[in-house]
Tab-separated table of C-alpha atoms and ligand atoms in Angstrom:
chain	number	residue	atom	x	y	z
A	2	MET	CA	259.637	-124.710	83.341
A	3	ALA	CA	261.950	-125.388	80.403
A	4	ASP	CA	263.172	-121.787	80.313
A	5	ARG	CA	264.571	-122.229	83.819
A	6	ALA	CA	266.905	-125.075	82.822
A	7	PRO	CA	269.695	-125.888	83.424
A	8	TYR	CA	268.780	-126.475	87.053
A	9	LEU	CA	272.281	-127.195	88.310
A	10	ASN	CA	273.786	-123.932	89.507
A	11	ALA	CA	276.490	-122.300	87.435
A	12	ARG	CA	279.266	-123.086	89.925
A	13	LEU	CA	278.683	-126.821	89.415
A	14	GLN	CA	278.030	-126.927	85.677
A	15	GLY	CA	281.329	-128.716	85.081
A	16	PHE	CA	280.516	-131.387	87.673
A	17	THR	CA	277.546	-133.434	86.544
A	18	THR	CA	278.350	-137.165	86.814
A	19	THR	CA	281.548	-138.431	88.432
A	20	ILE	CA	283.848	-140.286	86.093
A	21	PHE	CA	283.766	-143.250	88.508
A	22	ALA	CA	279.994	-143.678	88.248
A	23	GLU	CA	280.164	-143.223	84.474
A	24	MET	CA	282.907	-145.792	83.993
A	25	SER	CA	281.383	-148.325	86.425
A	26	ALA	CA	278.128	-148.117	84.448
A	27	LEU	CA	280.106	-148.670	81.235
A	28	ALA	CA	281.822	-151.714	82.775
A	29	LEU	CA	278.443	-153.179	83.731
A	30	ALA	CA	276.860	-152.449	80.350
A	31	THR	CA	279.752	-154.029	78.414
A	32	GLY	CA	280.620	-156.910	80.775
A	33	SER	CA	284.109	-155.468	81.132
A	34	VAL	CA	286.625	-156.036	83.914
A	35	ASN	CA	286.222	-152.885	86.010
A	36	LEU	CA	289.623	-151.417	86.834
A	37	GLY	CA	288.087	-147.950	86.939
A	38	GLN	CA	286.502	-147.156	90.285
A	39	GLY	CA	288.818	-147.758	93.226
A	40	TYR	CA	287.287	-150.356	95.503
A	41	PRO	CA	288.418	-153.825	96.539
A	42	ASP	CA	286.540	-156.803	95.111
A	43	THR	CA	286.980	-158.695	98.380
A	44	ASP	CA	285.200	-157.500	101.513
A	45	GLY	CA	287.075	-156.690	104.700
A	46	SER	CA	287.295	-158.966	107.738
A	47	ALA	CA	284.198	-160.991	108.661
A	48	GLU	CA	284.921	-160.133	112.309
A	49	ILE	CA	284.466	-156.430	111.597
A	50	ALA	CA	281.291	-157.154	109.626
A	51	GLU	CA	279.984	-159.208	112.580
A	52	ALA	CA	280.661	-156.251	114.883
A	53	ALA	CA	278.393	-154.052	112.724
A	54	ILE	CA	275.660	-156.720	112.828
A	55	ALA	CA	276.081	-156.974	116.602
A	56	ALA	CA	275.799	-153.188	116.925
A	57	ILE	CA	272.470	-153.301	115.071
A	58	ARG	CA	271.241	-156.160	117.281
A	59	ASP	CA	272.414	-154.275	120.371
A	60	GLY	CA	270.106	-151.426	119.445
A	61	HIS	CA	272.527	-148.809	118.103
A	62	ASN	CA	269.973	-147.795	115.539
A	63	GLN	CA	268.909	-144.251	116.380
A	64	TYR	CA	270.725	-140.976	115.794
A	65	PRO	CA	274.178	-141.139	117.336
A	66	PRO	CA	275.801	-137.961	118.746
A	67	GLY	CA	276.602	-135.333	116.078
A	68	PRO	CA	280.402	-135.549	116.446
A	69	GLY	CA	280.278	-139.374	116.282
A	70	VAL	CA	280.011	-142.076	118.956
A	71	LEU	CA	282.538	-141.548	121.729
A	72	VAL	CA	284.176	-145.004	121.435
A	73	LEU	CA	285.010	-144.274	117.800
A	74	ARG	CA	286.341	-140.787	118.567
A	75	GLU	CA	288.499	-142.347	121.293
A	76	ALA	CA	289.746	-145.037	118.905
A	77	ILE	CA	290.605	-142.408	116.267
A	78	ALA	CA	292.508	-140.320	118.844
A	79	GLU	CA	294.367	-143.425	120.037
A	80	HIS	CA	295.214	-144.356	116.429
A	81	GLN	CA	296.712	-140.905	115.775
A	82	ARG	CA	298.727	-141.169	118.991
A	83	ALA	CA	299.938	-144.729	118.482
A	84	PHE	CA	300.924	-144.388	114.807
A	85	TYR	CA	302.046	-140.781	114.584
A	86	GLY	CA	302.562	-139.452	118.128
A	87	LEU	CA	299.802	-136.872	117.561
A	88	ASP	CA	297.514	-136.164	120.521
A	89	TYR	CA	293.900	-135.222	119.879
A	90	ASP	CA	291.181	-134.770	122.480
A	91	PRO	CA	288.316	-137.115	121.474
A	92	GLU	CA	285.765	-134.621	122.870
A	93	SER	CA	286.821	-131.459	121.077
A	94	GLU	CA	289.320	-132.426	118.366
A	95	VAL	CA	287.791	-135.394	116.523
A	96	LEU	CA	284.738	-135.359	114.251
A	97	VAL	CA	283.231	-138.468	112.631
A	98	THR	CA	281.894	-137.892	109.108
A	99	THR	CA	280.119	-139.792	106.347
A	100	GLY	CA	283.305	-140.913	104.650
A	101	ALA	CA	286.279	-138.714	103.910
A	102	THR	CA	284.140	-137.252	101.125
A	103	GLU	CA	281.890	-135.473	103.618
A	104	ALA	CA	284.856	-134.394	105.718
A	105	ILE	CA	286.456	-132.772	102.644
A	106	ALA	CA	283.212	-131.064	101.616
A	107	ALA	CA	282.403	-129.833	105.123
A	108	THR	CA	285.969	-128.601	105.639
A	109	LEU	CA	286.128	-126.596	102.410
A	110	LEU	CA	282.625	-125.200	102.964
A	111	ALA	CA	283.525	-124.286	106.551
A	112	LEU	CA	286.906	-122.693	105.952
A	113	CYS	CA	286.574	-120.875	102.621
A	114	GLU	CA	284.984	-117.533	101.898
A	115	VAL	CA	283.667	-117.047	98.368
A	116	GLY	CA	286.636	-115.964	96.251
A	117	ASP	CA	289.298	-117.554	98.455
A	118	GLU	CA	291.953	-119.630	96.746
A	119	VAL	CA	292.708	-123.260	97.502
A	120	VAL	CA	296.107	-124.609	96.517
A	121	MET	CA	296.342	-128.281	95.575
A	122	PHE	CA	298.636	-130.596	93.703
A	123	GLU	CA	297.675	-131.776	90.242
A	124	PRO	CA	296.521	-134.399	89.302
A	125	PHE	CA	293.938	-134.280	92.125
A	126	TYR	CA	291.038	-136.425	93.336
A	127	ASP	CA	287.872	-135.292	91.581
A	128	SER	CA	285.867	-134.206	94.632
A	129	TYR	CA	288.358	-131.470	95.548
A	130	ALA	CA	287.528	-129.246	92.599
A	131	ALA	CA	283.793	-129.884	93.016
A	132	CYS	CA	283.911	-129.040	96.733
A	133	ALA	CA	285.978	-125.919	96.095
A	134	ALA	CA	283.307	-124.930	93.546
A	135	LEU	CA	280.539	-125.599	96.115
A	136	ALA	CA	282.366	-123.268	98.478
A	137	GLY	CA	282.856	-120.626	95.761
A	138	ALA	CA	286.625	-120.974	96.104
A	139	HIS	CA	289.116	-120.931	93.227
A	140	LEU	CA	291.765	-123.565	92.517
A	141	ARG	CA	295.470	-122.890	92.156
A	142	VAL	CA	297.285	-126.029	91.073
A	143	VAL	CA	300.876	-127.144	91.465
A	144	PRO	CA	301.923	-129.874	89.013
A	145	LEU	CA	303.294	-133.221	90.135
A	146	ASP	CA	305.615	-134.440	87.387
A	147	PRO	CA	306.193	-138.038	86.306
A	148	PRO	CA	308.007	-140.349	86.666
A	149	ASP	CA	308.280	-139.711	90.441
A	150	TRP	CA	305.496	-137.111	90.674
A	151	SER	CA	307.757	-134.618	92.413
A	152	PHE	CA	306.923	-130.901	92.470
A	153	ASP	CA	308.917	-127.729	92.205
A	154	PRO	CA	308.796	-125.920	95.588
A	155	GLY	CA	309.104	-122.668	93.619
A	156	ALA	CA	305.851	-123.528	91.821
A	157	LEU	CA	304.171	-124.052	95.196
A	158	GLN	CA	305.495	-120.705	96.395
A	159	ASP	CA	304.208	-119.061	93.203
A	160	ALA	CA	300.742	-120.603	93.640
A	161	ILE	CA	300.326	-118.845	96.992
A	162	THR	CA	298.767	-115.380	96.766
A	163	SER	CA	297.162	-112.941	99.191
A	164	SER	CA	293.845	-114.765	98.526
A	165	THR	CA	295.141	-118.221	99.488
A	166	ARG	CA	293.144	-119.726	102.330
A	167	LEU	CA	294.494	-123.232	102.496
A	168	VAL	CA	296.701	-125.893	100.958
A	169	LEU	CA	295.099	-129.286	100.327
A	170	VAL	CA	297.510	-132.234	100.403
A	171	ASN	CA	296.606	-135.831	99.544
A	172	SER	CA	299.234	-138.345	100.627
A	173	PRO	CA	299.355	-141.206	99.778
A	174	HIS	CA	298.109	-139.714	96.556
A	175	ASN	CA	295.232	-140.640	94.272
A	176	PRO	CA	295.662	-141.094	91.276
A	177	THR	CA	299.486	-141.423	91.198
A	178	GLY	CA	300.199	-143.628	94.248
A	179	LYS	CA	302.866	-141.168	95.369
A	180	VAL	CA	303.814	-140.972	99.062
A	181	PHE	CA	304.982	-137.421	99.851
A	182	ASN	CA	308.399	-137.617	101.503
A	183	HIS	CA	309.797	-135.750	104.501
A	184	ALA	CA	311.505	-133.041	102.450
A	185	GLU	CA	308.358	-132.365	100.394
A	186	LEU	CA	306.110	-132.174	103.429
A	187	SER	CA	308.641	-129.925	105.199
A	188	ALA	CA	308.608	-127.548	102.237
A	189	ILE	CA	304.790	-127.457	102.298
A	190	ALA	CA	304.744	-126.941	106.073
A	191	GLU	CA	307.275	-124.108	105.924
A	192	LEU	CA	305.238	-122.245	103.316
A	193	CYS	CA	302.016	-122.737	105.316
A	194	VAL	CA	303.673	-121.297	108.411
A	195	GLN	CA	305.384	-118.475	106.507
A	196	HIS	CA	302.121	-117.380	104.835
A	197	ASP	CA	299.902	-118.255	107.816
A	198	LEU	CA	297.799	-120.700	105.777
A	199	LEU	CA	295.538	-123.506	106.874
A	200	ALA	CA	296.225	-127.027	105.609
A	201	VAL	CA	293.796	-129.833	104.863
A	202	THR	CA	295.138	-133.338	104.378
A	203	ASP	CA	293.452	-136.345	102.816
A	204	GLU	CA	295.134	-139.454	104.218
A	205	VAL	CA	292.604	-142.148	103.274
A	206	TYR	CA	295.362	-144.423	101.915
A	207	GLU	CA	297.574	-144.012	105.007
A	208	HIS	CA	297.762	-147.772	105.612
A	209	LEU	CA	297.978	-148.935	101.990
A	210	ILE	CA	301.689	-148.292	101.529
A	211	PHE	CA	304.203	-150.557	99.781
A	212	GLU	CA	307.324	-148.374	99.938
A	213	GLY	CA	308.121	-145.408	102.146
A	214	VAL	CA	306.319	-144.251	105.271
A	215	HIS	CA	303.256	-142.142	105.791
A	216	LEU	CA	303.988	-138.862	107.556
A	217	PRO	CA	300.995	-136.722	108.544
A	218	LEU	CA	301.530	-133.058	107.695
A	219	ALA	CA	300.071	-132.197	111.129
A	220	GLY	CA	303.254	-133.628	112.687
A	221	PHE	CA	305.519	-130.998	111.104
A	222	PRO	CA	306.616	-127.891	113.052
A	223	GLY	CA	303.896	-125.282	113.274
A	224	MET	CA	301.278	-127.507	111.589
A	225	ARG	CA	299.344	-129.153	114.432
A	226	GLU	CA	297.179	-126.075	115.058
A	227	ARG	CA	296.582	-125.182	111.409
A	228	THR	CA	295.864	-128.596	109.858
A	229	VAL	CA	292.627	-130.503	109.409
A	230	THR	CA	293.658	-134.163	109.045
A	231	ILE	CA	291.097	-136.258	107.188
A	232	SER	CA	290.966	-140.021	106.799
A	233	SER	CA	288.468	-142.830	106.548
A	234	ALA	CA	287.888	-146.493	107.261
A	235	GLY	CA	286.819	-147.453	103.739
A	236	LYS	CA	290.242	-148.212	102.251
A	237	THR	CA	291.957	-149.157	105.501
A	238	PHE	CA	289.544	-152.002	106.270
A	239	SER	CA	288.184	-152.783	102.774
A	240	PHE	CA	284.675	-151.554	103.560
A	241	THR	CA	284.345	-148.666	101.132
A	242	GLY	CA	280.534	-148.846	101.257
A	243	TRP	CA	280.330	-148.142	104.976
A	244	LYS	CA	281.331	-144.501	104.605
A	245	VAL	CA	282.916	-143.905	107.999
A	246	GLY	CA	285.382	-141.025	107.862
A	247	TRP	CA	286.818	-138.494	110.263
A	248	ALA	CA	288.584	-135.193	110.713
A	249	CYS	CA	291.081	-134.345	113.464
A	250	ALA	CA	292.123	-130.766	114.200
A	251	SER	CA	292.306	-128.121	116.911
A	252	PRO	CA	289.003	-127.316	118.694
A	253	PRO	CA	288.125	-124.157	116.696
A	254	LEU	CA	288.789	-125.886	113.371
A	255	VAL	CA	286.760	-128.964	114.355
A	256	ALA	CA	283.957	-126.687	115.603
A	257	ALA	CA	283.876	-124.942	112.213
A	258	VAL	CA	283.761	-128.217	110.253
A	259	ARG	CA	281.142	-129.644	112.647
A	260	SER	CA	278.905	-126.622	112.051
A	261	VAL	CA	278.729	-127.516	108.357
A	262	LYS	CA	278.541	-131.278	108.872
A	263	GLN	CA	275.442	-130.897	111.055
A	264	PHE	CA	273.548	-129.384	108.119
A	265	LEU	CA	274.871	-131.796	105.495
A	266	THR	CA	274.117	-135.125	107.164
A	267	TYR	CA	273.461	-134.152	110.820
A	268	VAL	CA	275.032	-137.423	111.989
A	269	SER	CA	276.625	-140.486	110.342
A	270	GLY	CA	275.405	-144.137	110.454
A	271	ALA	CA	275.605	-145.479	114.008
A	272	PRO	CA	276.263	-149.262	113.773
A	273	PHE	CA	279.221	-148.908	111.422
A	274	GLN	CA	280.837	-146.466	113.829
A	275	TYR	CA	280.884	-149.111	116.584
A	276	ALA	CA	282.341	-151.709	114.232
A	277	ILE	CA	285.096	-149.367	113.036
A	278	ALA	CA	285.892	-148.345	116.621
A	279	GLY	CA	286.686	-151.997	117.365
A	280	ALA	CA	288.648	-152.440	114.138
A	281	LEU	CA	290.788	-149.349	114.745
A	282	ALA	CA	291.482	-150.442	118.298
A	283	ALA	CA	292.880	-153.729	116.939
A	284	GLY	CA	295.671	-151.723	115.299
A	285	SER	CA	297.779	-153.067	112.469
A	286	ARG	CA	296.343	-156.619	112.672
A	287	TYR	CA	293.931	-155.697	109.900
A	288	PHE	CA	296.081	-153.264	107.911
A	289	GLU	CA	299.064	-155.401	107.065
A	290	PRO	CA	297.387	-158.308	105.250
A	291	ILE	CA	295.445	-155.841	103.094
A	292	ALA	CA	298.598	-153.885	102.169
A	293	ASN	CA	300.492	-157.111	101.473
A	294	GLU	CA	297.819	-158.411	99.136
A	295	LEU	CA	297.694	-155.091	97.319
A	296	ARG	CA	301.471	-155.106	96.908
A	297	THR	CA	301.264	-158.507	95.202
A	298	GLY	CA	298.543	-157.179	92.923
A	299	ARG	CA	300.572	-154.071	92.149
A	300	ASP	CA	303.639	-156.107	91.224
A	301	LEU	CA	301.718	-158.477	88.989
A	302	PHE	CA	299.720	-155.759	87.275
A	303	CYS	CA	302.572	-153.271	86.779
A	304	ALA	CA	304.779	-155.980	85.273
A	305	GLY	CA	301.940	-157.032	82.947
A	306	LEU	CA	301.239	-153.463	81.792
A	307	ALA	CA	304.945	-152.882	81.119
A	308	ASP	CA	305.104	-156.116	79.058
A	309	ILE	CA	302.185	-154.922	76.952
A	310	GLY	CA	304.138	-151.747	76.211
A	311	PHE	CA	302.715	-149.042	78.479
A	312	GLU	CA	305.045	-146.673	80.250
A	313	VAL	CA	304.287	-147.573	83.862
A	314	TYR	CA	304.736	-145.167	86.788
A	315	ARG	CA	305.006	-147.710	89.576
A	316	PRO	CA	303.058	-146.534	92.637
A	317	ALA	CA	304.424	-146.649	96.207
A	318	ALA	CA	300.924	-146.838	97.713
A	319	THR	CA	297.124	-146.843	97.115
A	320	TYR	CA	294.921	-148.854	94.768
A	321	PHE	CA	296.144	-147.191	91.576
A	322	VAL	CA	298.818	-147.223	88.912
A	323	THR	CA	299.184	-144.514	86.270
A	324	THR	CA	300.478	-145.339	82.793
A	325	ASP	CA	301.402	-143.254	79.813
A	326	ILE	CA	299.628	-144.750	76.809
A	327	SER	CA	301.750	-142.952	74.171
A	328	PRO	CA	303.926	-145.998	73.359
A	329	ILE	CA	300.825	-147.965	72.261
A	330	ASP	CA	298.172	-145.438	71.315
A	331	GLU	CA	298.419	-142.070	69.643
A	332	GLY	CA	294.987	-140.868	70.755
A	333	ASP	CA	294.141	-139.143	73.998
A	334	ALA	CA	293.377	-140.969	77.235
A	335	MET	CA	289.657	-140.131	77.179
A	336	ALA	CA	289.202	-141.648	73.710
A	337	PHE	CA	291.392	-144.612	74.694
A	338	CYS	CA	289.320	-145.329	77.838
A	339	MET	CA	285.972	-144.861	76.083
A	340	GLY	CA	287.060	-147.366	73.413
A	341	LEU	CA	288.747	-149.853	75.735
A	342	PRO	CA	285.604	-151.807	76.799
A	343	GLU	CA	284.821	-152.614	73.167
A	344	ARG	CA	288.430	-153.201	72.184
A	345	CYS	CA	289.489	-155.315	75.169
A	346	GLY	CA	286.638	-155.653	77.688
A	347	VAL	CA	288.457	-153.606	80.333
A	348	VAL	CA	287.528	-150.305	81.993
A	349	ALA	CA	290.099	-147.752	83.211
A	350	ILE	CA	289.986	-144.052	84.088
A	351	PRO	CA	291.426	-141.315	81.858
A	352	SER	CA	293.663	-139.307	84.171
A	353	SER	CA	292.753	-136.123	82.293
A	354	VAL	CA	289.752	-135.925	84.670
A	355	PHE	CA	292.178	-135.317	87.530
A	356	TYR	CA	293.588	-132.149	85.898
A	357	ALA	CA	292.168	-128.622	85.884
A	358	ASP	CA	293.204	-128.489	82.223
A	359	PRO	CA	292.489	-131.976	80.784
A	360	GLU	CA	295.216	-131.410	78.169
A	361	SER	CA	297.828	-131.786	80.922
A	362	GLY	CA	296.920	-135.426	81.452
A	363	ARG	CA	295.996	-136.279	77.870
A	364	SER	CA	298.149	-139.409	77.562
A	365	LEU	CA	297.704	-140.740	81.126
A	366	VAL	CA	295.421	-143.567	82.252
A	367	ARG	CA	294.734	-144.759	85.819
A	368	TRP	CA	294.128	-148.442	86.537
A	369	ALA	CA	292.812	-149.787	89.876
A	370	PHE	CA	294.633	-152.967	90.901
A	371	SER	CA	292.621	-153.445	94.136
A	372	LYS	CA	291.188	-156.654	92.673
A	373	ARG	CA	291.741	-160.395	93.112
A	374	LEU	CA	294.817	-161.703	91.325
A	375	GLU	CA	292.735	-163.816	88.953
A	376	VAL	CA	290.797	-160.693	87.950
A	377	LEU	CA	294.046	-158.792	87.285
A	378	ASP	CA	295.322	-161.759	85.281
A	379	ALA	CA	292.137	-161.872	83.230
A	380	ALA	CA	292.402	-158.123	82.564
A	381	LEU	CA	296.034	-158.464	81.465
A	382	GLY	CA	295.044	-161.336	79.163
A	383	ARG	CA	292.405	-159.119	77.530
A	384	LEU	CA	294.810	-156.175	77.260
A	385	GLN	CA	297.311	-158.343	75.341
A	386	ARG	CA	295.378	-157.306	72.237
A	387	LEU	CA	297.028	-153.890	72.561
A	388	ALA	CA	300.573	-155.267	72.602
A	389	ARG	CA	302.740	-154.079	69.732
B	409	PMP	N1	289.969	-139.121	99.084
B	409	PMP	C1	290.570	-139.886	98.175
B	409	PMP	C2	291.934	-139.521	97.727
B	409	PMP	C3	289.924	-140.997	97.655
B	409	PMP	O1	290.520	-141.757	96.735
B	409	PMP	C4	288.610	-141.282	98.086
B	409	PMP	C5	287.852	-142.401	97.477
B	409	PMP	N2	288.130	-143.543	98.031
B	409	PMP	C6	288.044	-140.482	99.062
B	409	PMP	C7	288.725	-139.401	99.529
B	409	PMP	C8	286.669	-140.743	99.582
B	409	PMP	O2	286.693	-141.518	100.722
B	409	PMP	P1	285.357	-142.038	101.414
B	409	PMP	O3	284.890	-143.205	100.644
B	409	PMP	O4	285.757	-142.355	102.799
B	409	PMP	O5	284.364	-140.917	101.356
B	410	LIG	N1	287.979	-143.032	95.424
B	410	LIG	C1	287.569	-143.932	94.406
B	410	LIG	C2	288.433	-143.757	93.169
B	410	LIG	O1	289.247	-142.857	93.095
B	410	LIG	C3	286.152	-143.771	93.963
B	410	LIG	C4	285.162	-143.242	94.906
B	410	LIG	C5	284.026	-142.667	94.130
B	410	LIG	O2	283.448	-143.322	93.276
B	410	LIG	N2	283.765	-141.420	94.372
B	410	LIG	O3	288.266	-144.521	92.281
């Protein structure tokens, strides 16, 4: 058998273990404060948790419908209408998935032919490159430049070729915490229309915003029919382990994504869908306290990192802040993060993993501040050792 190794196919050779799993294991092994993987260390509302328990007791324990339970699809459609004025038919234009992760995978697998090109902004969330590789598609990246992570519209134009199938946009953006503004989204929309491209958006942090407003790309002229809008309940309600996500798009796009989803997971967990349907229907009652707490954490943590000497790129949204480590460490971010548990008892993510060419992010580190204030304080105390 040995002569048949490696078993992982060639397309995925660069994608063995996710950095998040690797760094969480390192945090556990070293007893470090884990500011690597983005998850909150406080669960979401007990009321929502009770609704999931009630759904189990009520017997929602067998396969739900493939597209998701109707009450959740209706709640998602109502959410898109109430927050963004976007109308989706719950029957034909909404698909429930196993987290946004499955929605992204199913969408890229559904829409891309082998050899197609996918345009995305860099740095990018790690699953995008892996899913493009699964689909046999090639990446074309457009850099987002610090300190404000803006992009050159000319670079976006240049990234589009006759092989481009779609543009993938993540706003609010992981890892930078950037919220794409109206002018940026307009520029993206105009190019999509001009070149007749599809768009896929990842909006999982849509309700975790501290400054600015979230504008779905699907709301821009000419975009409603060509955009697959993806989001999920994990971040919005602080239940990242429930893995309830969704995709909204025109009927033929949803039908294409559903065709793939049915062979990946067939259906997604039933009781959680009922609980999230109720939570979404309650509107902003749940979102605001979570965003407010995160804002406090962001302020505390960004100020602390700046005091230590990092160059801090203050995020407008999400769980994450990016720093440039150059003022305090001459090495690269990967070496810095691998050594940090031993040096300080803290785990962070080297942002180089979010770049097609790791050299581009060699001095950048991402920290998750989605933790209790006392945990952030403890981490800052430990990081004082780095202060110059
Ligand atoms: N997209 C982005 C930008 C993320 O940060 C994450 C991780 N939280 C996901 C997608 C995955 O979301 P889910 O947990 O719903 O699969
Ligand atoms: N989205 C989370 C992050 O960026 C992690 C989710 C995962 O582990 N895949 O940290």
